């Protein structure tokens, strides 16, 4: 009697935990989808945000996050809670491809944003002619094509498959959708889709910050040397406005990059170590790192809201939509 009661209590507890996790994942998915639709809607409905090339890249990043929220998190949550994949082997390959594609496109887009800010800071007078919206679109297309080449192509051609017996068992089981890769694919794909763009991004962003600090100090030094007459005061006000605006944008984008690194780097390190040391990372810890990466897509819309222009665009987009709904 005691034993059956304990089993019953354990089952009830397990069900409650599953319900709690399921509710949490549904909440994360909804917030991710709504938040990134809000980013895309705010940019597309605001002429000022649409003017710059930077927000073209931000839109690309929001699209990648939207894919994760809409197509990756719900099936991933179902797989984790039930312990089996119910959509078949073909859909497993599609789901995995979109997963790797979205993450790769995200970090390569962040790399493009860092380079875009570098051009804006180092060549402010030529920036509009160098980084046009047309060139930004070409860069975005290249980013997604490169991401597809790194992710979708190798996965669908089977280059990622391992010879490990446990991996082979999973491949033959349509209810198993674990992404168990061989050593070469894990190291090479992580290097090209994560480590190399990450190194470039950190290097460029560091140069951007140093250049921004140098320009601000030059402005202050020049004004100290020449004094402040009426014209100088006007120029200084203009320069300070530009500096404050750039500084705010750099802080926001730096925060986006920093949060991305904190969320995804543990997973990619664990993914590389897993195949090099024969799955030495405990599965619960590996899953935690994976979900920490997914939740990164939920954070970005909130990070953009630190920028007053984005916050105003969010409000205008929401109230405009609500006004249209009430009117109709």
Short mmCIF file of C-alpha atoms in Angstrom, two decimals, residues 113-115 117-122 201-217 243 246-255 257-258:
data_model
loop_
_atom_site.label_atom_id
_atom_site.label_comp_id
_atom_site.label_asym_id
_atom_site.label_seq_id
_atom_site.Cartn_x
_atom_site.Cartn_y
_atom_site.Cartn_z
CA UNK A 113 26.27 44.69 -37.59
CA UNK A 114 29.69 45.07 -35.94
CA UNK A 115 31.31 45.81 -39.32
CA UNK A 117 29.09 50.17 -36.92
CA UNK A 118 32.83 50.20 -37.61
CA UNK A 119 32.24 51.85 -40.99
CA UNK A 120 29.79 54.33 -39.38
CA UNK A 121 32.33 55.37 -36.72
CA UNK A 122 35.52 55.41 -38.83
CA UNK A 201 32.80 40.36 -34.11
CA UNK A 202 34.69 40.89 -30.84
CA UNK A 203 37.76 42.28 -32.64
CA UNK A 204 35.73 44.72 -34.78
CA UNK A 205 33.51 45.82 -31.89
CA UNK A 206 36.59 46.47 -29.75
CA UNK A 207 38.00 48.66 -32.54
CA UNK A 208 34.66 50.47 -32.83
CA UNK A 209 34.64 51.33 -29.11
CA UNK A 210 38.24 52.58 -29.21
CA UNK A 211 37.55 54.70 -32.29
CA UNK A 212 34.39 56.17 -30.72
CA UNK A 213 36.32 57.09 -27.55
CA UNK A 214 39.11 58.63 -29.65
CA UNK A 215 36.67 60.80 -31.62
CA UNK A 216 34.89 62.03 -28.46
CA UNK A 217 38.22 62.94 -26.84
CA UNK A 243 28.23 61.07 -30.14
CA UNK A 246 26.15 56.62 -31.63
CA UNK A 247 27.09 55.74 -28.07
CA UNK A 248 23.52 54.67 -27.29
CA UNK A 249 23.38 52.54 -30.46
CA UNK A 250 26.75 50.97 -29.65
CA UNK A 251 25.65 50.14 -26.11
CA UNK A 252 22.44 48.51 -27.33
CA UNK A 253 24.20 46.48 -30.03
CA UNK A 254 27.02 45.63 -27.63
CA UNK A 255 24.44 44.34 -25.16
CA UNK A 257 26.17 40.74 -28.82
CA UNK A 258 27.11 40.16 -25.19
#
